[in-house]
């Protein structure tokens, strides 16, 4: 292009030539910036808590799929029949769900230079949806808020002690966030007093445009189980088409708040209709469809990991044992299924 620039009588580029050179340098510079943005992504996995300690060999298996970040999930339990009191870090919980196991995992992950998101989860009695959690009196709300604050600040302190990169302050708690805005403002302030890393909140896909605390956080967290297609086994193009309205919503949300989008969870099962209701975890739901799981993940990674407003995400989910998953398994994990190679291939492209 430069060889075609018109020159003035002294042999130097004229005004039009300088404009072309400037345009060429801008394009070149933007191309370089885009490459940096694409590489700097969170290639995350959600590590399922186990009864046992995490080992170096198990982390080597994780690294084989080019993951660079892990979500650790210390659970708290709420028995609604006995009042709004959360129970966490209890001896009856699995090792990987309580502080002892979380700290052991952090130490092993640091040995492998893997970034960490601390992502507390609530589990309600009978598996009820946390987004619908509500209380009938102000006294119950106050009791629950105090219990939740203790829970989150407990893991915020651990996160600060170990310099955890990201802390998720809640997962799919739409009604709680909507009905108690002052509590959340105070909680975020209290967290930032003791924790200096990045903050995110993980909202379910259907409520992300109704959350009022995004401006207080560092990322917009999305549990990305968007419905994509009604078909049993849609093609790659059909899956891509199904993403476009959701993709526009996410891009606009990022622009509105000037915050990157982070998929705090994303994933599909290896079954027919996997992209119709991706959140559906019922057992014996549909026939297995390994290729659809791989195809859906491929499209998601191609559609989002290349965007500068998108930070990356955490695959749901990954077990620490190498023999997990397999072709007879129809759950979310891609382990020992064709989708494992898809994750490996695309995470390599965006590995920093």
CSV table of C-alpha atoms in Angstrom, one decimal, residues 42-47 69-73 116-121 166-173 198-205 208 214 217-226 250 260-267 300 305 310-318 347:
chain,number,residue,atom,x,y,z
A,42,UNK,CA,-9.8,-16.4,31.4
A,43,UNK,CA,-9.8,-20.0,30.2
A,44,UNK,CA,-11.5,-21.3,33.3
A,45,UNK,CA,-13.0,-24.4,34.7
A,46,UNK,CA,-15.3,-25.0,37.7
A,47,UNK,CA,-13.6,-27.5,39.9
A,69,UNK,CA,-8.0,-20.4,35.9
A,70,UNK,CA,-10.1,-22.4,38.3
A,71,UNK,CA,-13.3,-21.6,40.3
A,72,UNK,CA,-13.3,-23.0,43.8
A,73,UNK,CA,-16.8,-23.4,45.3
A,116,UNK,CA,-8.3,-18.6,41.1
A,117,UNK,CA,-11.9,-17.4,41.5
A,118,UNK,CA,-13.4,-17.9,44.9
A,119,UNK,CA,-17.1,-18.6,44.1
A,120,UNK,CA,-19.3,-19.3,47.2
A,121,UNK,CA,-22.6,-21.2,46.4
A,166,UNK,CA,-11.3,-12.8,41.8
A,167,UNK,CA,-14.0,-13.2,44.5
A,168,UNK,CA,-17.6,-13.9,43.5
A,169,UNK,CA,-19.8,-12.3,46.1
A,170,UNK,CA,-22.9,-14.3,45.2
A,171,UNK,CA,-24.3,-16.9,42.8
A,172,UNK,CA,-27.8,-16.7,41.3
A,173,UNK,CA,-29.5,-14.7,44.1
A,198,UNK,CA,-11.5,-8.2,41.6
A,199,UNK,CA,-15.2,-8.6,42.5
A,200,UNK,CA,-17.9,-10.2,40.5
A,201,UNK,CA,-21.5,-11.4,41.1
A,202,UNK,CA,-22.9,-14.4,39.1
A,203,UNK,CA,-26.4,-13.9,37.9
A,204,UNK,CA,-28.5,-16.4,36.0
A,205,UNK,CA,-28.7,-15.7,32.2
A,208,UNK,CA,-28.6,-10.1,33.9
A,214,UNK,CA,-23.0,-4.1,38.3
A,217,UNK,CA,-18.2,-4.5,40.7
A,218,UNK,CA,-15.3,-5.2,38.4
A,219,UNK,CA,-17.0,-7.8,36.1
A,220,UNK,CA,-20.5,-8.5,35.0
A,221,UNK,CA,-20.9,-12.2,35.9
A,222,UNK,CA,-23.2,-14.4,33.8
A,223,UNK,CA,-24.2,-18.0,34.3
A,224,UNK,CA,-24.5,-18.4,30.6
A,225,UNK,CA,-27.2,-21.1,30.1
A,226,UNK,CA,-29.0,-19.2,27.3
A,250,UNK,CA,-24.3,-8.9,26.5
A,260,UNK,CA,-16.2,-6.8,30.9
A,261,UNK,CA,-18.5,-9.7,30.7
A,262,UNK,CA,-17.3,-12.8,32.6
A,263,UNK,CA,-19.1,-16.2,32.1
A,264,UNK,CA,-19.0,-17.3,35.7
A,265,UNK,CA,-20.5,-20.6,34.4
A,266,UNK,CA,-21.0,-22.0,30.9
A,267,UNK,CA,-21.4,-25.5,29.6
A,300,UNK,CA,-19.6,-20.4,22.2
A,305,UNK,CA,-13.5,-15.3,23.3
A,310,UNK,CA,-15.5,-10.3,27.0
A,311,UNK,CA,-13.1,-11.5,29.8
A,312,UNK,CA,-13.6,-15.3,29.4
A,313,UNK,CA,-15.3,-17.9,31.5
A,314,UNK,CA,-15.4,-21.0,33.7
A,315,UNK,CA,-16.6,-24.2,32.1
A,316,UNK,CA,-19.2,-26.1,34.1
A,317,UNK,CA,-17.8,-28.5,35.3
A,318,UNK,CA,-14.6,-30.5,35.9
A,347,UNK,CA,-8.3,-22.7,25.2
